[in-house]
CSV table of C-alpha atoms and ligand atoms in Angstrom, one decimal:
chain,number,residue,atom,x,y,z
A,1,MET,CA,73.7,145.3,98.6
A,2,THR,CA,77.2,143.8,99.3
A,3,THR,CA,77.7,140.7,101.3
A,4,LEU,CA,81.0,139.2,102.7
A,5,ALA,CA,81.4,135.9,104.4
A,6,MET,CA,84.8,135.5,106.1
A,7,LYS,CA,86.4,132.9,108.2
A,8,PHE,CA,89.1,133.0,110.9
A,9,GLY,CA,91.2,129.8,111.2
A,10,GLY,CA,92.5,128.4,114.4
A,11,THR,CA,95.9,130.2,114.3
A,12,SER,CA,94.1,133.5,113.7
A,13,VAL,CA,92.4,133.0,117.0
A,14,GLY,CA,95.1,131.0,118.8
A,15,SER,CA,96.0,133.6,121.4
A,16,PRO,CA,94.4,136.6,123.1
A,17,GLU,CA,96.4,138.9,120.8
A,18,ALA,CA,95.3,137.1,117.7
A,19,HIS,CA,91.7,137.2,118.9
A,20,GLY,CA,92.0,140.9,119.3
A,21,GLN,CA,93.4,141.3,115.8
A,22,ALA,CA,90.6,139.2,114.4
A,23,ALA,CA,87.9,141.3,116.2
A,24,ASP,CA,89.5,144.5,114.8
A,25,ILE,CA,89.3,143.0,111.3
A,26,VAL,CA,85.6,142.1,111.8
A,27,LEU,CA,84.9,145.7,112.9
A,28,GLU,CA,86.8,147.1,110.0
A,29,GLN,CA,85.0,145.0,107.4
A,30,ALA,CA,81.6,145.6,109.0
A,31,GLN,CA,82.2,149.2,107.8
A,32,ASN,CA,83.0,148.2,104.2
A,33,TRP,CA,80.1,145.7,103.5
A,34,ASP,CA,76.4,145.9,103.9
A,35,ARG,CA,76.2,142.4,105.3
A,36,LEU,CA,79.0,140.6,107.1
A,37,ALA,CA,78.9,137.0,108.3
A,38,VAL,CA,81.8,135.5,110.2
A,39,VAL,CA,82.9,131.9,110.6
A,40,VAL,CA,85.4,130.9,113.3
A,41,SER,CA,87.4,127.8,114.0
A,42,ALA,CA,88.4,126.5,117.4
A,43,MET,CA,91.5,128.0,118.9
A,44,ALA,CA,94.7,126.4,117.4
A,45,GLY,CA,95.3,122.9,118.7
A,46,VAL,CA,92.0,122.6,120.5
A,47,THR,CA,90.4,120.1,118.1
A,48,ASP,CA,93.5,118.0,118.3
A,49,ALA,CA,93.3,118.1,122.1
A,50,LEU,CA,89.6,117.2,122.2
A,51,THR,CA,90.3,114.3,119.9
A,52,ARG,CA,93.2,113.1,122.0
A,53,GLY,CA,91.0,113.2,125.2
A,54,ALA,CA,88.3,111.1,123.5
A,55,ARG,CA,90.7,108.6,122.0
A,56,THR,CA,92.6,108.0,125.3
A,57,ALA,CA,89.4,107.7,127.2
A,58,ALA,CA,88.2,105.0,124.8
A,59,ALA,CA,91.5,103.2,125.2
A,60,GLY,CA,90.9,102.9,129.0
A,61,ASP,CA,92.8,105.9,130.2
A,62,ASP,CA,90.7,108.1,132.5
A,63,GLN,CA,93.3,110.6,133.4
A,64,THR,CA,94.4,112.2,130.1
A,65,TYR,CA,91.0,113.7,129.2
A,66,ARG,CA,90.8,115.3,132.7
A,67,ALA,CA,94.3,116.8,132.0
A,68,VAL,CA,93.1,118.0,128.6
A,69,ALA,CA,90.0,119.6,130.1
A,70,ALA,CA,92.1,121.4,132.7
A,71,ASP,CA,94.6,122.6,130.1
A,72,LEU,CA,91.8,123.8,127.8
A,73,ARG,CA,90.2,125.6,130.7
A,74,VAL,CA,93.4,127.5,131.3
A,75,ARG,CA,93.8,128.5,127.7
A,76,HIS,CA,90.2,129.7,127.3
A,77,TYR,CA,90.2,131.4,130.6
A,78,ARG,CA,93.3,133.2,129.7
A,79,ALA,CA,91.8,134.4,126.5
A,80,VAL,CA,88.6,135.6,128.2
A,81,ASP,CA,90.4,137.2,131.1
A,82,GLU,CA,92.7,139.1,128.8
A,83,LEU,CA,90.1,140.1,126.3
A,84,LEU,CA,86.9,140.8,128.2
A,85,ASP,CA,86.1,143.5,130.6
A,86,PRO,CA,85.4,142.3,134.2
A,87,ASN,CA,82.4,144.6,134.4
A,88,GLY,CA,81.1,143.3,131.1
A,89,GLU,CA,80.7,139.8,129.8
A,90,ARG,CA,83.8,138.2,131.4
A,91,ALA,CA,82.0,136.3,134.2
A,92,PRO,CA,79.2,134.8,132.0
A,93,LEU,CA,81.8,133.9,129.4
A,94,LEU,CA,83.9,132.0,131.9
A,95,ALA,CA,80.8,130.2,133.0
A,96,THR,CA,80.1,129.3,129.3
A,97,VAL,CA,83.7,127.9,129.0
A,98,ASP,CA,83.1,125.8,132.1
A,99,GLU,CA,79.8,124.5,130.8
A,100,TYR,CA,81.3,123.2,127.5
A,101,LEU,CA,84.4,121.8,129.1
A,102,ASP,CA,82.3,120.0,131.7
A,103,GLU,CA,80.3,118.6,128.8
A,104,PHE,CA,83.6,117.4,127.3
A,105,ALA,CA,84.6,115.6,130.5
A,106,MET,CA,81.2,114.0,130.7
A,107,PHE,CA,81.3,112.8,127.1
A,108,CYS,CA,84.8,111.4,127.7
A,109,HIS,CA,83.7,109.7,130.9
A,110,SER,CA,80.9,107.9,128.9
A,111,VAL,CA,83.4,107.0,126.2
A,112,HIS,CA,85.7,105.6,128.9
A,113,VAL,CA,82.9,103.5,130.4
A,114,LEU,CA,81.9,102.2,127.0
A,115,GLY,CA,85.4,101.5,126.0
A,116,GLU,CA,84.8,102.9,122.5
A,117,VAL,CA,84.3,106.2,120.7
A,118,THR,CA,81.9,106.1,117.8
A,119,PRO,CA,82.3,108.6,114.9
A,120,ARG,CA,79.1,110.2,116.1
A,121,ALA,CA,80.4,110.7,119.6
A,122,MET,CA,83.7,112.0,118.2
A,123,ASP,CA,81.7,114.7,116.4
A,124,ALA,CA,79.8,115.7,119.5
A,125,ILE,CA,83.1,116.0,121.3
A,126,THR,CA,85.2,117.8,118.7
A,127,SER,CA,82.4,120.3,118.0
A,128,LEU,CA,83.0,121.9,121.4
A,129,GLY,CA,86.1,123.9,120.4
A,130,GLU,CA,84.1,125.9,117.8
A,131,ARG,CA,81.1,126.3,120.1
A,132,ILE,CA,83.3,128.0,122.8
A,133,ASN,CA,85.3,130.1,120.4
A,134,ALA,CA,82.3,131.6,118.5
A,135,ARG,CA,81.0,132.8,121.9
A,136,ILE,CA,84.3,134.4,122.8
A,137,LEU,CA,84.7,136.2,119.5
A,138,ALA,CA,81.1,137.4,119.5
A,139,ALA,CA,81.4,138.8,123.0
A,140,LEU,CA,84.6,140.6,122.0
A,141,VAL,CA,83.0,142.1,119.0
A,142,ARG,CA,80.1,143.3,121.2
A,143,GLN,CA,82.6,144.8,123.6
A,144,LYS,CA,83.8,146.8,120.7
A,145,ASP,CA,80.3,148.2,120.3
A,146,ALA,CA,79.1,146.3,117.3
A,147,ARG,CA,76.0,144.2,117.4
A,148,SER,CA,77.0,140.5,117.2
A,149,GLU,CA,75.6,137.1,118.1
A,150,ALA,CA,77.3,133.6,118.2
A,151,VAL,CA,75.4,131.1,116.1
A,152,ASP,CA,75.8,127.3,116.1
A,153,ALA,CA,76.0,126.0,112.6
A,154,THR,CA,74.1,123.0,113.9
A,155,GLU,CA,71.1,125.2,113.6
A,156,MET,CA,71.7,125.9,109.9
A,157,ILE,CA,74.1,123.5,108.1
A,158,VAL,CA,72.0,120.4,107.5
A,159,THR,CA,74.2,117.4,106.6
A,160,ASP,CA,74.0,113.7,105.9
A,161,ASP,CA,74.9,111.4,108.7
A,162,LYS,CA,78.4,110.6,107.5
A,163,TYR,CA,80.0,111.5,110.9
A,164,GLN,CA,83.5,113.0,110.8
A,165,ASN,CA,83.1,113.8,107.1
A,166,ALA,CA,79.6,114.9,106.6
A,167,ALA,CA,78.3,116.6,103.4
A,168,PRO,CA,75.8,119.5,103.5
A,169,LEU,CA,72.3,119.2,102.0
A,170,MET,CA,72.4,122.5,100.3
A,171,ALA,CA,68.7,123.2,99.6
A,172,ARG,CA,67.7,122.7,103.3
A,173,THR,CA,70.8,124.5,104.5
A,174,ARG,CA,69.9,127.5,102.2
A,175,GLU,CA,66.5,127.8,103.8
A,176,ARG,CA,67.8,127.6,107.3
A,177,VAL,CA,70.6,130.1,106.7
A,178,ALA,CA,68.0,132.5,105.3
A,179,ALA,CA,65.7,132.0,108.3
A,180,ARG,CA,68.4,132.2,110.9
A,181,LEU,CA,70.9,134.7,109.5
A,182,SER,CA,68.9,137.1,107.3
A,183,PRO,CA,67.1,138.8,110.2
A,184,LEU,CA,70.4,139.3,112.0
A,185,LEU,CA,72.1,140.7,108.9
A,186,ASP,CA,69.2,142.9,108.0
A,187,GLU,CA,69.4,144.7,111.3
A,188,GLY,CA,73.1,145.2,110.9
A,189,ALA,CA,74.3,142.5,113.4
A,190,ILE,CA,77.3,140.4,112.8
A,191,PRO,CA,76.7,136.6,113.2
A,192,ILE,CA,79.7,134.7,114.4
A,193,VAL,CA,79.1,131.2,113.2
A,194,THR,CA,80.9,128.0,114.4
A,195,GLY,CA,83.0,126.6,111.6
A,196,PHE,CA,83.6,122.8,111.0
A,197,ILE,CA,80.2,121.6,112.4
A,198,GLY,CA,76.7,120.9,111.2
A,199,ALA,CA,73.8,118.6,112.2
A,200,THR,CA,71.7,116.0,110.6
A,201,ALA,CA,68.0,116.8,109.8
A,202,GLU,CA,67.3,115.1,113.2
A,203,GLY,CA,69.6,117.6,114.9
A,204,ILE,CA,72.5,115.3,115.7
A,205,THR,CA,75.9,117.1,115.5
A,206,THR,CA,78.2,116.2,112.6
A,207,THR,CA,81.5,117.6,111.4
A,208,LEU,CA,82.7,118.4,107.9
A,209,GLY,CA,86.1,116.8,108.3
A,210,ARG,CA,89.3,118.2,109.7
A,211,GLY,CA,90.1,121.7,108.5
A,212,GLY,CA,86.5,122.0,107.5
A,213,SER,CA,85.9,125.6,108.6
A,214,ASP,CA,87.0,126.8,105.2
A,215,TYR,CA,84.2,124.7,103.8
A,216,SER,CA,81.7,126.1,106.3
A,217,ALA,CA,82.6,129.6,105.1
A,218,ALA,CA,82.1,128.6,101.5
A,219,ILE,CA,78.7,127.0,102.3
A,220,LEU,CA,77.5,130.1,104.0
A,221,GLY,CA,78.9,132.3,101.3
A,222,ASP,CA,76.9,130.3,98.7
A,223,CYS,CA,73.7,130.4,100.8
A,224,LEU,CA,74.0,134.1,101.5
A,225,ASP,CA,74.7,134.9,97.8
A,226,ALA,CA,77.9,136.5,99.1
A,227,ASP,CA,79.9,138.7,96.8
A,228,GLU,CA,83.2,137.3,98.2
A,229,VAL,CA,84.4,134.7,100.7
A,230,TRP,CA,87.6,135.5,102.6
A,231,LEU,CA,89.7,133.0,104.6
A,232,TRP,CA,91.9,134.6,107.2
A,233,THR,CA,94.9,132.4,108.1
A,234,ASP,CA,98.5,132.8,109.3
A,235,VAL,CA,100.3,133.1,105.9
A,236,ASP,CA,100.0,135.9,103.3
A,237,GLY,CA,98.0,133.7,100.9
A,238,VAL,CA,98.3,130.5,98.9
A,239,MET,CA,102.0,130.0,98.3
A,240,SER,CA,104.1,128.2,95.7
A,241,THR,CA,104.6,125.5,98.3
A,242,ASP,CA,104.3,124.9,102.0
A,243,PRO,CA,106.4,127.6,103.6
A,244,ARG,CA,107.2,125.3,106.5
A,245,LEU,CA,108.9,122.9,104.2
A,246,VAL,CA,110.5,125.4,101.8
A,247,PRO,CA,111.3,128.8,103.1
A,248,GLU,CA,111.7,130.3,99.6
A,249,ALA,CA,108.0,129.8,99.0
A,250,ARG,CA,106.2,132.8,97.5
A,251,VAL,CA,102.7,134.1,97.6
A,252,LEU,CA,100.6,133.6,94.5
A,253,PRO,CA,98.4,136.7,93.8
A,254,VAL,CA,95.9,134.9,91.5
A,255,LEU,CA,94.9,131.3,91.1
A,256,SER,CA,91.9,129.6,89.4
A,257,TYR,CA,89.4,127.4,91.2
A,258,ASN,CA,90.8,124.4,89.4
A,259,GLU,CA,94.4,125.2,90.4
A,260,VAL,CA,93.4,125.6,94.1
A,261,SER,CA,91.3,122.4,94.0
A,262,GLU,CA,94.3,120.4,92.8
A,263,LEU,CA,96.6,122.0,95.4
A,264,ALA,CA,94.1,121.4,98.2
A,265,TYR,CA,93.2,117.8,97.1
A,266,PHE,CA,96.9,116.9,97.0
A,267,GLY,CA,97.7,118.2,100.4
A,268,ALA,CA,98.1,122.0,100.6
A,269,LYS,CA,96.6,122.5,104.0
A,270,VAL,CA,95.8,126.2,103.5
A,271,VAL,CA,92.4,125.5,101.9
A,272,HIS,CA,90.2,122.5,102.7
A,273,PRO,CA,89.6,120.6,99.4
A,274,ARG,CA,85.8,120.8,99.5
A,275,THR,CA,85.8,124.6,99.9
A,276,ILE,CA,85.9,125.3,96.2
A,277,ARG,CA,82.7,123.5,95.1
A,278,PRO,CA,80.1,125.9,96.6
A,279,VAL,CA,82.0,129.0,95.4
A,280,VAL,CA,82.7,127.7,91.9
A,281,GLU,CA,79.1,127.1,91.2
A,282,ARG,CA,78.2,130.7,91.8
A,283,GLY,CA,81.5,132.1,90.7
A,284,ILE,CA,82.1,133.8,94.0
A,285,PRO,CA,85.7,135.0,94.4
A,286,LEU,CA,87.6,133.4,97.3
A,287,TRP,CA,90.4,135.2,99.0
A,288,VAL,CA,93.1,133.9,101.3
A,289,LYS,CA,94.5,136.6,103.6
A,290,ASN,CA,96.8,136.9,106.6
A,291,THR,CA,95.3,138.0,109.9
A,292,PHE,CA,98.7,139.1,111.1
A,293,ASN,CA,99.4,141.1,107.9
A,294,PRO,CA,96.0,142.4,106.9
A,295,THR,CA,97.1,145.0,104.5
A,296,HIS,CA,98.7,142.4,102.3
A,297,PRO,CA,96.2,141.7,99.5
A,298,GLY,CA,96.6,137.9,99.7
A,299,THR,CA,95.5,135.4,97.0
A,300,ARG,CA,92.5,135.9,94.9
A,301,ILE,CA,90.9,132.6,93.6
A,302,ASN,CA,88.4,132.8,90.8
A,303,ARG,CA,87.5,131.3,87.4
A,304,GLU,CA,90.3,133.0,85.5
A,305,THR,CA,94.0,132.6,86.2
A,306,GLU,CA,97.2,134.3,85.2
A,307,PRO,CA,99.8,132.6,83.1
A,308,SER,CA,103.2,132.0,84.8
A,309,PRO,CA,106.5,132.0,83.0
A,310,SER,CA,107.4,128.7,84.8
A,311,THR,CA,104.0,127.1,83.9
A,312,VAL,CA,104.2,125.2,87.2
A,313,LYS,CA,103.0,127.6,89.9
A,314,ALA,CA,102.9,125.5,93.0
A,315,VAL,CA,104.0,122.1,94.3
A,316,THR,CA,102.5,120.1,97.1
A,317,ALA,CA,102.7,116.7,98.7
A,318,ILE,CA,100.4,114.2,100.3
A,319,GLU,CA,101.8,111.6,102.7
A,320,LYS,CA,101.0,108.3,104.3
A,321,LEU,CA,100.0,106.6,101.1
A,322,SER,CA,100.5,103.1,99.8
A,323,MET,CA,100.6,101.9,96.2
A,324,VAL,CA,98.5,98.8,95.4
A,325,ASN,CA,99.5,96.8,92.3
A,326,VAL,CA,97.3,94.3,90.5
A,327,GLU,CA,99.4,92.4,88.0
A,328,GLY,CA,99.5,89.4,85.7
A,329,ARG,CA,100.1,88.6,82.0
A,330,GLY,CA,96.7,87.0,81.7
A,331,MET,CA,95.0,90.2,82.6
A,332,MET,CA,95.4,91.4,79.0
A,333,GLY,CA,92.1,91.4,77.3
A,334,VAL,CA,90.1,90.1,80.2
A,335,PRO,CA,87.2,92.6,80.2
A,336,GLY,CA,86.2,94.5,83.3
A,337,ILE,CA,89.3,94.0,85.4
A,338,ALA,CA,89.7,97.7,86.1
A,339,ALA,CA,86.0,98.1,86.9
A,340,ARG,CA,86.0,95.2,89.2
A,341,THR,CA,89.2,96.3,90.9
A,342,PHE,CA,87.8,99.7,91.7
A,343,ALA,CA,84.4,98.4,92.7
A,344,ALA,CA,86.3,96.3,95.3
A,345,VAL,CA,88.3,99.4,96.4
A,346,ALA,CA,85.1,101.4,96.7
A,347,SER,CA,83.4,98.7,98.8
A,348,GLN,CA,86.0,99.4,101.5
A,349,GLY,CA,85.3,103.2,101.4
A,350,ALA,CA,88.9,103.9,100.4
A,351,SER,CA,89.5,107.0,98.3
A,352,VAL,CA,91.9,106.5,95.3
A,353,LEU,CA,94.3,109.4,94.8
A,354,MET,CA,96.0,108.3,91.7
A,355,ILE,CA,95.7,105.6,89.1
A,356,THR,CA,98.2,104.3,86.5
A,357,GLN,CA,97.8,101.4,84.1
A,358,ALA,CA,100.5,100.0,81.8
A,359,SER,CA,99.3,100.1,78.2
A,360,SER,CA,100.0,96.4,77.8
A,361,GLU,CA,97.3,96.0,80.5
A,362,GLN,CA,99.7,93.9,82.5
A,363,SER,CA,99.2,95.9,85.6
A,364,ILE,CA,97.0,98.4,87.3
A,365,SER,CA,98.4,100.5,90.1
A,366,PHE,CA,96.7,102.9,92.4
A,367,LEU,CA,97.5,105.0,95.5
A,368,ILE,CA,95.3,105.0,98.6
A,369,PRO,CA,95.8,106.0,102.2
A,370,THR,CA,98.0,103.5,104.0
A,371,ALA,CA,95.3,103.2,106.7
A,372,THR,CA,93.0,101.5,104.2
A,373,VAL,CA,95.5,99.2,102.4
A,374,ALA,CA,94.9,95.9,104.2
A,375,PRO,CA,91.1,95.8,103.7
A,376,VAL,CA,91.5,97.0,100.1
A,377,VAL,CA,94.1,94.3,99.2
A,378,GLY,CA,91.8,91.7,100.8
A,379,ALA,CA,88.8,92.9,98.9
A,380,VAL,CA,90.6,93.0,95.5
A,381,GLU,CA,92.0,89.5,96.1
A,382,GLU,CA,88.5,88.2,96.9
A,383,GLU,CA,87.1,89.8,93.8
A,384,MET,CA,89.9,88.3,91.7
A,385,ALA,CA,89.9,84.9,93.3
A,386,ARG,CA,89.1,83.1,90.1
A,387,GLU,CA,91.7,85.0,88.0
A,388,LEU,CA,94.3,84.4,90.8
A,389,ALA,CA,93.5,80.7,90.8
A,390,ARG,CA,93.8,80.6,87.0
A,391,LYS,CA,97.0,82.7,87.1
A,392,ASP,CA,95.5,85.4,84.9
A,393,VAL,CA,96.3,87.7,87.7
A,394,ASP,CA,99.6,86.8,89.3
A,395,ARG,CA,99.4,88.9,92.5
A,396,VAL,CA,97.9,91.8,94.3
A,397,TRP,CA,100.5,93.5,96.4
A,398,SER,CA,101.3,96.9,97.9
A,399,ILE,CA,104.2,99.2,98.6
A,400,ASP,CA,104.0,101.4,101.8
A,401,ASP,CA,105.6,104.7,102.5
A,402,VAL,CA,104.7,106.4,99.3
A,403,VAL,CA,104.1,110.1,98.8
A,404,ILE,CA,102.4,111.9,95.9
A,405,VAL,CA,104.1,115.1,94.9
A,406,THR,CA,101.9,117.3,92.7
A,407,ALA,CA,102.9,120.1,90.4
A,408,VAL,CA,100.1,122.5,89.6
A,409,GLY,CA,99.6,125.2,87.0
A,410,SER,CA,96.9,125.8,84.4
A,411,GLY,CA,99.4,126.0,81.6
A,412,LEU,CA,100.5,122.4,82.1
A,413,ARG,CA,97.8,121.4,79.6
A,414,THR,CA,99.2,123.4,76.8
A,415,THR,CA,102.9,123.8,77.4
A,416,PRO,CA,105.2,121.2,76.0
A,417,GLY,CA,108.4,120.2,77.9
A,418,VAL,CA,107.2,120.9,81.5
A,419,GLY,CA,107.2,117.2,82.3
A,420,ALA,CA,110.8,117.0,81.1
A,421,ARG,CA,111.8,119.9,83.4
A,422,ILE,CA,110.2,118.2,86.3
A,423,PHE,CA,111.8,114.9,85.7
A,424,GLY,CA,115.1,116.6,85.0
A,425,ALA,CA,115.0,118.4,88.4
A,426,LEU,CA,114.4,115.1,90.2
A,427,ALA,CA,117.0,113.2,88.2
A,428,GLN,CA,119.6,115.9,89.2
A,429,VAL,CA,119.4,114.6,92.8
A,430,GLY,CA,118.8,111.0,91.9
A,431,ILE,CA,115.1,110.7,92.9
A,432,ASN,CA,113.3,107.7,91.5
A,433,VAL,CA,109.7,108.3,90.3
A,434,ILE,CA,107.5,105.3,91.0
A,435,ALA,CA,104.5,106.3,89.0
A,436,VAL,CA,103.1,109.3,87.1
A,437,ALA,CA,99.6,110.6,86.4
A,438,GLN,CA,98.1,113.8,85.0
A,439,GLY,CA,95.2,115.3,87.0
A,440,SER,CA,91.7,115.2,85.4
A,441,SER,CA,91.5,118.9,85.3
A,442,GLU,CA,94.7,118.9,83.3
A,443,CYS,CA,96.3,121.5,85.4
A,444,SER,CA,98.4,119.1,87.5
A,445,ILE,CA,101.0,116.3,87.2
A,446,SER,CA,101.3,113.9,90.1
A,447,LEU,CA,104.4,111.8,90.8
A,448,ALA,CA,104.6,109.0,93.3
A,449,VAL,CA,107.9,108.9,95.1
A,450,ALA,CA,109.3,107.1,98.2
A,451,ALA,CA,108.4,108.9,101.4
A,452,GLU,CA,112.1,109.5,102.2
A,453,ASP,CA,112.5,111.4,98.9
A,454,ALA,CA,109.3,113.5,99.3
A,455,ALA,CA,110.7,116.7,100.9
A,456,ASN,CA,113.6,116.7,98.6
A,457,ALA,CA,111.3,116.2,95.5
A,458,VAL,CA,109.1,119.2,96.6
A,459,ARG,CA,112.2,121.4,97.1
A,460,GLN,CA,113.7,120.4,93.8
A,461,ILE,CA,110.5,121.1,91.8
A,462,HIS,CA,110.0,124.3,93.7
A,463,ASN,CA,113.5,125.7,93.4
A,464,GLU,CA,114.5,124.3,90.0
A,465,VAL,CA,111.2,124.4,88.0
A,466,ILE,CA,109.2,127.2,89.6
A,467,LEU,CA,111.9,129.7,90.9
A,468,GLU,CA,114.4,129.2,88.1
A,469,VAL,CA,112.0,130.5,85.5
A,470,GLY,CA,109.4,132.3,87.5
B,501,ADP,P1,93.9,127.8,109.5
B,501,ADP,O1,94.0,127.5,111.0
B,501,ADP,O2,93.9,129.3,109.3
B,501,ADP,O3,92.9,127.1,108.8
B,501,ADP,P2,95.9,125.9,108.5
B,501,ADP,O4,97.0,125.6,109.5
B,501,ADP,O5,94.8,125.0,108.3
B,501,ADP,O6,95.3,127.4,109.0
B,501,ADP,O7,96.5,126.3,107.1
B,501,ADP,C1,97.5,127.3,107.0
B,501,ADP,C2,98.9,126.6,106.9
B,501,ADP,O8,98.9,125.8,105.7
B,501,ADP,C3,100.0,127.5,106.7
B,501,ADP,O9,100.5,127.9,108.0
B,501,ADP,C4,101.1,126.7,106.0
B,501,ADP,O10,102.0,126.1,106.8
B,501,ADP,C5,100.3,125.5,105.4
B,501,ADP,N1,100.4,125.4,103.9
B,501,ADP,C6,100.7,124.2,103.3
B,501,ADP,N2,100.8,124.4,102.0
B,501,ADP,C7,100.6,125.7,101.8
B,501,ADP,C8,100.6,126.6,100.6
B,501,ADP,N3,100.7,126.1,99.4
B,501,ADP,N4,100.4,127.9,100.7
B,501,ADP,C9,100.2,128.4,102.0
B,501,ADP,N5,100.2,127.7,103.1
B,501,ADP,C10,100.4,126.4,103.0
B,502,LIG,N1,88.9,123.1,114.2
B,502,LIG,C1,88.8,122.2,113.1
B,502,LIG,C2,90.1,121.4,112.9
B,502,LIG,O1,91.1,121.7,113.6
B,502,LIG,C3,88.3,122.9,111.8
B,502,LIG,C4,89.3,123.9,111.2
B,502,LIG,O2,90.3,124.3,111.8
B,502,LIG,O3,89.0,124.3,110.1
B,502,LIG,O4,90.1,120.5,112.1
B,503,MG,MG1,92.7,125.1,108.1
């Protein structure tokens, strides 16, 4: 028995035309696989709009969320009107859209009254885009004479209660997926599952983090023992860099899980960073394909990779970072400085993207999101209060507007001279590298550069290191 789990991203269902295209793909793949489960995101821009409505309401503005609700009503009505037969499910679907958007307005009203939006409330609010869209796509698939049902992932994906960035509890999720989806799949129906969302064991809605529908598809693929997981998006596959930044970017036909993990972790938006984990454990091939060019094979992601003449296959950037430096001559030989520094960082819930330490132990530097820099510096100073007083540590300070540019390729581990080519390409245009680190999977090199140099650095590495040889 063959099973496919596939996901349509927001841009793949961003307009009535795109919805139609996605539904055709569903029908076609339903012919090719014994069991097909579909995950769908909110229409493009909807999650952003819902977030904006909630934030402005919390800030005391009781107009913007109403305007957002009106605008979302127009967008969803247009999709339903254009796609669904007036003698069929059009009227009930329009009522469904109204119901969810009324719920949105009600939530925002409460947020406005309270003057704050908790992460838990934000998850309830932002879950609505996926809830509406799963129902639209399921109705459209039914209209095309296939059996289909919209399913809220809140019924199946059980998560912890880390709102806005929840993690699935896989054993319970597996049981619930089997109970909820298997009967549907066995009778040949196509479940259309909401991406991005889940619920705690108590049933409170959570989300898996922005862009998390990719992760939803991988979780379902794992639970269903799928043969493959496909992510349908608006580009032909994973590319050598962000095509919006560098038009010369090329599609990469094959990548390893490790390579894609590094790319995703360091900012390539095309795949959510947590997507790889569920599929890697079962060795399920993951494909990235283009809804608008479905005959293009896309990118296949699996354990093995293919060597590339340029060694570096792709380059990506992650922005809005700061570099924190802990420095002092007296640090040399004081045991536990690094452990205590990073314990202080962790106490603030900040994620560290890159670490460098001078071999003389005179400084430790690390990169974190700028949004977390003030509490992190405070916590490290507090932890080092004694060393600062004794002048063993001279200062804890930070540089803002730093970007990490990461070059990825499995051959980086074994090919000499790649670093020199990368630095050469940057030196050609006078870009200063602030810090360097090699990724733990040894298939990436990350460079910290000033934000103003970032786009140029990506372009240089792409065009001088990847394209020149590749
Ligand atoms: P979806 O709504 O389908 O999830 P996203 O907007 O989240 O789509 O991700 C797709 C976008 O990711 C592309 O349109 C592209 O601009 C961007 N992107 C960034 N880096 C890459 C890359 N290396 N390869 C392909 N796309 C990339
Ligand atoms: N709709 C959600 C977001 O915009 C999830 C996703 O698109 O994957 O973040
Ligand atoms: Mg996405």
